[in-house]
Amino acid sequence: MSGMADLAGIGRDTRRGGYSRHGFDRAEHEMRSWFFEQSTLHGLDVYTDRNGNMWAWWGRPGPDAVVTGSHLDSVPGGGAFDGPLGVTSALDAVAALRAKGFQPGRPLAVVVFAEEEGGRFGVPCLGSRLLTGAIDPDRARNLTDPDGITLAEAARAAGIDPAHLGPDPILDNIGCFVELHVEQGRTLGDRPIGIASSILAHGRWRFTVTGEGNHAGTTEVADRHDPMLPAATAVLAARQAIAGTSSRATIGRLVPNPGGTNVIASSVDFWLDARGDDARPVVEAVTSAVGAAADAEGCVLTVREESYGDAVRFDAALRDRIQGLLAGVPAIPTGAGHDAGILAARIPTALLFVRNPTGISHAPAEHAEPADCAAGTQALADVLEELCR
Ligand code: GLV
Ligand code: MN
Ligand code: MN
């Protein structure tokens, strides 16, 4: 857990609370520097790949490697554990294996994936999507952050040549990937450790409603073309679309333009995060409700898909093997996205969970008890030892 203490002061968000650490920003850079130093202290050889993912190798990189790790970026105003716990536990597990004199029979690496939350450039799991070819590099290069900086520009400033973003042959050397993560719900209940069975399909859609900017005091109701009305419809339609289902629909980001108290907005952008066995029916329902509200208000709606990932079922053989080793830890589904979910399309992958007593995540109150984190690290060390024999 000392790693978590080291990271506690980096990227604190004094306005929102919690942490804001986004791809290639200053806070994430400090997190990465910490990872570089710690990995070196642990005797690992660190290398940054063409997509900004960092790999710390125990032994020479080679075929059939066992890889563990997670991410160091956060959502805006996020918790301390989502991502960093998987990285610090991985380094602690390596230290524990070294301390007992274990010599891996297969190459072992700890990885830090770039921009997992998509908090800056909008596409989640960007580093693992690029690595596996799940996003077109040209599209990725042109993604922009809220200040209009492209991923290509941010990557170049971080010392990564944007021309080389894209699928990486390093993937051919990975035999399996195991990520440890704080649970982001309360399904584990009184059990400290679990393993994921599946992840919901997940996508993000950007809605833009264009109306007519005007004066808040002088514009009669009949003359208004206020894009905030269709936006309000969207929030209600999202909730209605998931009522009584196991799907999820969230509008957590809404940006009116120009954003003045005494100004009828000329346009508004908002983002729908939808998840389910299939997330698309929810999006269709919301789009249709917002389209009707936009017509009624004399506004124009455009909708753009920013990311989509099908539902994930983790490799059953790897999960069985880990459950056998860890005294039958429970297998549970999750609605949260992970780099492990992206890698699962290409290689055997497993996702270990550490209990979250309140279930709160993506918020400053996210928590895991030290004893549960220690149990997670021990479980990860046992799994790595077994897989690397
Ligand atoms: C990432 O944690 C997500 O599920 O959005
Ligand atoms: Mn997250
Ligand atoms: Mn995460």
Coordinates of C-alpha atoms and ligand atoms in Angstrom, one line a residue:
M1 CA 0.0 0.0 0.0
S2 CA 3.0 2.4 0.2
G3 CA 2.5 3.2 -3.5
M4 CA -1.0 4.5 -2.8
A5 CA 0.5 6.8 -0.1
D6 CA 3.1 8.0 -2.6
L7 CA 0.4 8.9 -5.1
A8 CA -2.0 10.5 -2.6
G9 CA -0.7 14.0 -3.2
I10 CA -0.6 13.9 -7.0
G11 CA -3.4 15.5 -9.1
R12 CA -5.7 16.5 -6.3
D13 CA -8.6 18.5 -7.6
T14 CA -9.3 21.2 -5.1
R15 CA -12.4 22.5 -7.0
R16 CA -14.2 19.1 -7.6
G17 CA -12.7 17.1 -4.8
G18 CA -10.8 13.8 -5.4
Y19 CA -8.4 13.6 -8.3
S20 CA -8.2 14.8 -11.8
R21 CA -5.4 13.1 -13.7
H22 CA -5.9 12.9 -17.5
G23 CA -4.0 11.5 -20.4
F24 CA -0.7 13.3 -20.9
D25 CA -1.5 16.2 -18.5
R26 CA 0.9 17.3 -15.7
A27 CA -0.7 15.1 -13.0
E28 CA -0.6 12.0 -15.2
H29 CA 3.0 12.8 -16.1
E30 CA 3.9 12.9 -12.4
M31 CA 2.1 9.6 -11.9
R32 CA 4.1 8.1 -14.8
S33 CA 7.3 9.4 -13.4
W34 CA 6.5 7.7 -10.1
F35 CA 5.9 4.5 -12.0
F36 CA 9.2 4.8 -13.8
E37 CA 11.1 5.3 -10.6
Q38 CA 9.4 2.6 -8.6
S39 CA 9.7 0.0 -11.4
T40 CA 13.4 0.8 -11.7
L41 CA 13.7 0.4 -7.9
H42 CA 12.0 -3.0 -8.3
G43 CA 14.6 -4.0 -10.8
L44 CA 12.2 -3.8 -13.8
D45 CA 13.1 -2.5 -17.2
V46 CA 10.7 0.2 -18.2
Y47 CA 9.8 1.0 -21.8
T48 CA 7.0 3.3 -23.2
D49 CA 5.3 1.9 -26.3
R50 CA 4.2 3.8 -29.4
N51 CA 0.8 4.5 -27.8
G52 CA 2.1 5.9 -24.5
N53 CA 1.5 2.7 -22.5
M54 CA 4.3 1.9 -20.1
W55 CA 5.7 -1.6 -19.7
A56 CA 8.0 -2.6 -16.8
W57 CA 9.6 -6.0 -17.6
W58 CA 10.9 -8.6 -15.2
G59 CA 13.1 -10.5 -17.5
R60 CA 13.5 -9.9 -21.3
P61 CA 10.3 -9.2 -23.2
G62 CA 9.5 -12.4 -25.0
P63 CA 6.8 -14.8 -26.1
D64 CA 4.0 -15.9 -23.8
A65 CA 4.5 -13.2 -21.3
V66 CA 2.3 -12.7 -18.3
V67 CA 1.2 -9.1 -17.9
T68 CA -0.6 -7.4 -15.0
G69 CA -1.3 -3.7 -14.4
S70 CA -4.0 -1.1 -14.9
H71 CA -4.0 2.7 -15.4
L72 CA -3.0 5.9 -13.6
D73 CA -5.4 8.5 -15.1
S74 CA -8.8 9.3 -13.5
V75 CA -12.2 10.7 -14.3
P76 CA -12.7 14.4 -13.4
G77 CA -12.8 14.5 -9.6
G78 CA -12.4 10.7 -9.3
G79 CA -11.4 8.5 -6.4
A80 CA -7.9 7.3 -5.4
F81 CA -8.3 3.6 -6.2
D82 CA -9.7 3.3 -9.7
G83 CA -6.6 2.4 -11.7
P84 CA -3.7 3.1 -9.2
L85 CA -4.7 0.2 -7.0
G86 CA -4.0 -2.2 -9.9
V87 CA -0.6 -0.6 -10.6
T88 CA 0.6 -0.4 -7.0
S89 CA -0.7 -4.0 -6.2
A90 CA 1.2 -5.2 -9.3
L91 CA 4.5 -3.7 -8.1
D92 CA 3.9 -4.9 -4.6
A93 CA 3.2 -8.4 -5.9
V94 CA 6.4 -8.4 -7.9
A95 CA 8.3 -7.3 -4.7
A96 CA 6.7 -10.1 -2.7
L97 CA 7.7 -12.7 -5.4
R98 CA 11.2 -11.4 -5.5
A99 CA 11.4 -11.4 -1.7
K100 CA 10.6 -15.1 -1.6
G101 CA 13.2 -15.8 -4.3
F102 CA 10.8 -16.7 -7.1
Q103 CA 12.2 -16.8 -10.6
P104 CA 9.5 -16.4 -13.3
G105 CA 9.6 -19.1 -15.9
R106 CA 7.9 -16.7 -18.4
P107 CA 8.5 -13.0 -19.0
L108 CA 6.4 -10.9 -16.6
A109 CA 5.5 -7.3 -17.1
V110 CA 3.6 -4.6 -15.2
V111 CA 1.7 -2.3 -17.6
V112 CA 0.2 1.2 -17.3
F113 CA -2.3 1.9 -20.0
A114 CA -2.8 5.5 -21.2
E115 CA -6.0 7.5 -21.0
E116 CA -8.2 4.6 -19.7
E117 CA -11.0 6.8 -18.5
G118 CA -11.2 8.9 -21.7
G119 CA -11.4 11.9 -19.4
R120 CA -9.4 14.1 -21.8
F121 CA -9.9 12.8 -25.3
G122 CA -13.4 11.2 -24.9
V123 CA -12.6 7.6 -25.9
P124 CA -12.2 5.2 -23.0
C125 CA -9.3 2.7 -22.9
L126 CA -7.5 4.7 -25.6
G127 CA -4.1 3.1 -25.0
S128 CA -5.4 -0.4 -25.1
R129 CA -7.7 0.3 -28.0
L130 CA -4.7 1.6 -30.0
L131 CA -2.5 -1.3 -29.0
T132 CA -5.1 -3.9 -30.1
G133 CA -6.2 -2.0 -33.2
A134 CA -9.7 -1.4 -31.8
I135 CA -9.5 2.3 -32.9
D136 CA -8.3 3.7 -36.1
P137 CA -5.0 5.6 -35.4
D138 CA -6.1 8.5 -37.8
R139 CA -9.3 8.9 -35.8
A140 CA -7.3 8.8 -32.5
R141 CA -4.8 11.4 -33.7
N142 CA -7.6 13.8 -34.4
L143 CA -9.4 13.4 -31.1
T144 CA -9.5 16.7 -29.3
D145 CA -9.6 17.7 -25.6
P146 CA -12.0 20.4 -24.3
D147 CA -9.3 23.1 -25.1
G148 CA -9.1 21.9 -28.8
I149 CA -5.7 20.2 -28.3
T150 CA -5.5 17.1 -30.5
L151 CA -4.2 13.8 -29.2
A152 CA -1.5 14.1 -31.8
E153 CA -0.3 17.4 -30.2
A154 CA -0.5 16.1 -26.7
A155 CA 1.3 12.9 -27.5
R156 CA 4.1 14.8 -29.3
A157 CA 4.4 17.1 -26.3
A158 CA 4.8 14.0 -24.1
G159 CA 7.6 12.7 -26.4
I160 CA 5.5 10.2 -28.3
D161 CA 5.6 10.4 -32.1
P162 CA 1.9 10.5 -33.2
A163 CA 2.8 9.1 -36.6
H164 CA 3.5 5.8 -34.9
L165 CA 0.2 5.5 -32.9
G166 CA -1.6 2.2 -33.6
P167 CA -1.5 -1.6 -33.3
D168 CA 1.7 -2.8 -31.7
P169 CA 3.4 -6.2 -32.3
I170 CA 4.1 -6.3 -28.5
L171 CA 0.7 -7.8 -28.2
D172 CA 1.9 -11.0 -29.9
N173 CA 4.2 -11.6 -27.0
I174 CA 1.4 -11.4 -24.3
G175 CA 0.2 -14.8 -23.2
C176 CA -2.3 -13.5 -20.8
F177 CA -3.3 -10.3 -18.9
V178 CA -4.6 -10.1 -15.3
E179 CA -5.8 -6.7 -14.0
L180 CA -6.6 -6.0 -10.4
H181 CA -9.2 -3.3 -9.7
V182 CA -11.3 -1.9 -6.9
E183 CA -14.8 -3.1 -7.3
Q184 CA -17.1 -0.3 -8.5
G185 CA -20.3 -1.6 -7.0
R186 CA -21.2 -3.7 -3.9
T187 CA -21.7 -7.1 -5.5
L188 CA -18.9 -8.7 -3.5
G189 CA -20.7 -8.0 -0.2
D190 CA -18.7 -9.6 2.7
R191 CA -16.1 -11.2 0.4
P192 CA -12.8 -9.3 0.1
I193 CA -11.8 -10.5 -3.4
G194 CA -13.7 -11.5 -6.5
I195 CA -13.1 -12.1 -10.2
A196 CA -15.1 -10.7 -13.1
S197 CA -17.3 -12.9 -15.3
S198 CA -18.4 -10.2 -17.8
I199 CA -18.6 -6.5 -18.6
L200 CA -21.7 -4.8 -20.1
A201 CA -21.6 -3.4 -23.6
H202 CA -20.7 0.3 -23.4
G203 CA -20.8 3.3 -25.6
R204 CA -20.6 7.1 -25.5
W205 CA -22.6 9.4 -27.8
R206 CA -22.2 13.1 -28.3
F207 CA -25.4 15.0 -28.8
T208 CA -25.4 18.6 -30.1
V209 CA -28.6 20.6 -30.2
T210 CA -28.4 23.9 -32.0
G211 CA -30.9 26.6 -31.4
E212 CA -30.8 30.4 -31.4
G213 CA -28.8 32.4 -28.9
N214 CA -30.8 35.3 -27.6
H215 CA -31.6 37.6 -24.6
A216 CA -33.0 36.0 -21.4
G217 CA -35.1 39.0 -20.5
T218 CA -36.5 40.2 -23.8
T219 CA -37.2 37.0 -25.8
E220 CA -40.9 36.0 -25.7
V221 CA -41.7 32.3 -25.3
A222 CA -43.0 32.1 -28.9
D223 CA -39.7 33.4 -30.2
R224 CA -37.4 31.1 -28.3
H225 CA -35.4 28.3 -29.9
D226 CA -33.7 27.1 -26.7
P227 CA -31.5 24.0 -27.0
M228 CA -31.7 23.4 -23.3
L229 CA -35.2 22.1 -23.6
P230 CA -34.3 19.1 -25.8
A231 CA -31.3 18.6 -23.4
A232 CA -33.7 18.4 -20.5
T233 CA -35.8 15.9 -22.4
A234 CA -32.6 13.8 -22.9
V235 CA -31.9 13.5 -19.2
L236 CA -35.5 12.4 -18.5
A237 CA -35.6 10.1 -21.6
A238 CA -32.4 8.4 -20.5
R239 CA -33.8 7.5 -17.1
Q240 CA -37.1 6.4 -18.7
A241 CA -35.3 4.2 -21.2
I242 CA -33.6 2.2 -18.4
A243 CA -36.5 2.0 -16.0
G244 CA -37.2 -1.6 -15.1
T245 CA -34.2 -2.9 -17.1
S246 CA -30.6 -3.9 -16.3
S247 CA -29.3 -1.3 -18.8
R248 CA -27.6 2.0 -17.7
A249 CA -27.9 5.5 -19.2
T250 CA -26.2 8.6 -17.9
I251 CA -25.8 12.2 -18.9
G252 CA -23.1 13.4 -16.7
R253 CA -21.6 16.1 -18.9
L254 CA -23.6 19.0 -20.4
V255 CA -22.0 22.1 -21.9
P256 CA -24.2 25.0 -23.0
N257 CA -22.7 27.5 -25.4
P258 CA -21.9 30.3 -24.6
G259 CA -22.9 29.5 -21.0
G260 CA -24.2 32.8 -19.6
T261 CA -26.9 33.1 -16.9
N262 CA -28.8 35.8 -18.8
V263 CA -28.3 34.2 -22.2
I264 CA -30.5 31.7 -24.1
A265 CA -27.9 29.2 -25.3
S266 CA -27.2 29.0 -29.0
S267 CA -26.2 25.4 -28.7
V268 CA -25.6 22.7 -26.2
D269 CA -23.4 19.6 -26.2
F270 CA -24.1 16.7 -23.9
W271 CA -22.8 13.2 -23.7
L272 CA -24.8 10.0 -23.2
D273 CA -23.0 7.0 -21.6
A274 CA -25.1 3.9 -22.3
R275 CA -24.5 0.3 -21.2
G276 CA -26.3 -2.9 -21.2
D277 CA -26.4 -6.4 -22.8
D278 CA -26.7 -4.2 -25.9
A279 CA -26.5 -0.4 -25.3
R280 CA -27.9 0.7 -28.6
P281 CA -31.7 0.4 -27.9
V282 CA -31.3 3.0 -25.1
V283 CA -29.5 5.3 -27.5
E284 CA -32.2 4.9 -30.1
A285 CA -34.9 5.7 -27.5
V286 CA -33.1 8.8 -26.2
T287 CA -32.3 10.0 -29.8
S288 CA -35.9 9.7 -30.8
A289 CA -37.2 11.6 -27.7
V290 CA -34.6 14.4 -28.1
G291 CA -35.2 14.6 -31.9
A292 CA -39.0 15.2 -31.3
A293 CA -38.2 17.9 -28.6
A294 CA -35.7 19.6 -30.9
D295 CA -38.3 19.8 -33.7
A296 CA -40.9 21.2 -31.3
E297 CA -38.4 23.9 -30.2
G298 CA -37.2 24.8 -33.7
C299 CA -33.7 23.4 -32.9
V300 CA -31.5 21.0 -34.8
L301 CA -30.1 17.8 -33.3
T302 CA -26.9 15.9 -34.4
V303 CA -25.7 12.7 -32.7
R304 CA -22.3 11.2 -33.0
E305 CA -21.0 7.9 -31.6
E306 CA -17.7 8.5 -29.9
S307 CA -17.0 5.0 -28.7
Y308 CA -18.6 1.6 -28.5
G309 CA -17.5 -1.8 -27.1
D310 CA -19.5 -5.0 -27.2
A311 CA -20.2 -6.9 -24.0
V312 CA -17.2 -8.9 -22.7
R313 CA -17.1 -12.4 -21.4
F314 CA -13.8 -13.2 -19.8
D315 CA -11.8 -16.3 -20.6
A316 CA -13.5 -19.2 -18.8
A317 CA -10.4 -21.4 -18.6
L318 CA -8.2 -18.6 -17.0
R319 CA -11.0 -17.7 -14.6
D320 CA -11.5 -21.4 -13.6
R321 CA -7.8 -21.7 -13.0
I322 CA -7.7 -18.5 -10.9
Q323 CA -10.8 -19.5 -8.9
G324 CA -9.2 -22.9 -8.2
L325 CA -6.1 -21.2 -6.9
L326 CA -7.9 -18.6 -4.8
A327 CA -10.3 -20.9 -2.9
G328 CA -13.2 -20.3 -5.2
V329 CA -13.4 -16.5 -5.1
P330 CA -16.8 -15.5 -6.5
A331 CA -17.2 -14.6 -10.2
I332 CA -19.3 -11.4 -10.6
P333 CA -20.5 -9.3 -13.5
T334 CA -19.7 -5.6 -13.8
G335 CA -20.9 -2.6 -15.6
A336 CA -17.6 -0.8 -15.5
G337 CA -15.2 -0.7 -18.4
H338 CA -11.5 -1.8 -18.2
D339 CA -8.5 -2.2 -20.4
A340 CA -8.9 -5.9 -19.5
G341 CA -12.2 -5.8 -21.4
I342 CA -10.4 -4.5 -24.5
L343 CA -7.6 -7.0 -24.3
A344 CA -10.1 -9.9 -23.7
A345 CA -11.0 -9.7 -27.4
R346 CA -7.4 -10.7 -28.3
I347 CA -5.8 -12.7 -25.4
P348 CA -6.9 -14.7 -22.3
T349 CA -7.7 -12.0 -19.7
A350 CA -8.9 -12.0 -16.1
L351 CA -10.0 -9.1 -13.8
L352 CA -9.6 -9.4 -10.1
F353 CA -11.7 -7.2 -7.8
V354 CA -11.0 -5.9 -4.3
R355 CA -14.1 -5.1 -2.2
N356 CA -15.4 -1.6 -2.1
P357 CA -17.4 -1.2 1.1
T358 CA -19.8 1.5 -0.2
G359 CA -19.7 0.7 -3.9
I360 CA -19.1 4.3 -4.6
S361 CA -16.7 4.9 -7.5
H362 CA -15.8 7.7 -10.0
A363 CA -16.2 10.0 -7.0
P364 CA -14.0 11.2 -4.2
A365 CA -15.6 8.8 -1.6
E366 CA -14.3 5.7 -3.5
H367 CA -12.6 3.5 -0.9
A368 CA -11.1 0.1 -0.2
E369 CA -9.9 -1.0 3.2
P370 CA -6.1 -1.6 3.6
A371 CA -6.7 -5.2 4.7
D372 CA -8.7 -5.9 1.5
C373 CA -6.1 -4.2 -0.6
A374 CA -3.4 -6.4 1.0
A375 CA -5.5 -9.5 0.4
G376 CA -5.8 -8.4 -3.3
T377 CA -2.0 -8.0 -3.6
Q378 CA -1.5 -11.4 -2.1
A379 CA -4.0 -13.0 -4.4
L380 CA -2.4 -11.3 -7.4
A381 CA 1.1 -12.5 -6.3
D382 CA -0.3 -16.0 -6.0
V383 CA -1.9 -15.8 -9.5
L384 CA 1.3 -14.4 -11.1
E385 CA 3.4 -17.1 -9.4
E386 CA 1.1 -19.8 -10.8
L387 CA 0.9 -18.3 -14.3
C388 CA 4.7 -17.7 -14.5
R389 CA 5.9 -21.2 -13.4
Ligands
GLV1 C1 -14.5 3.4 -16.6 O1 -14.2 3.1 -15.4 C2 -15.9 3.3 -17.0 O2 -16.5 2.2 -16.7 O3 -16.4 4.2 -17.6
MN2 MN -13.0 4.3 -14.0
MN3 MN -10.3 1.8 -13.9

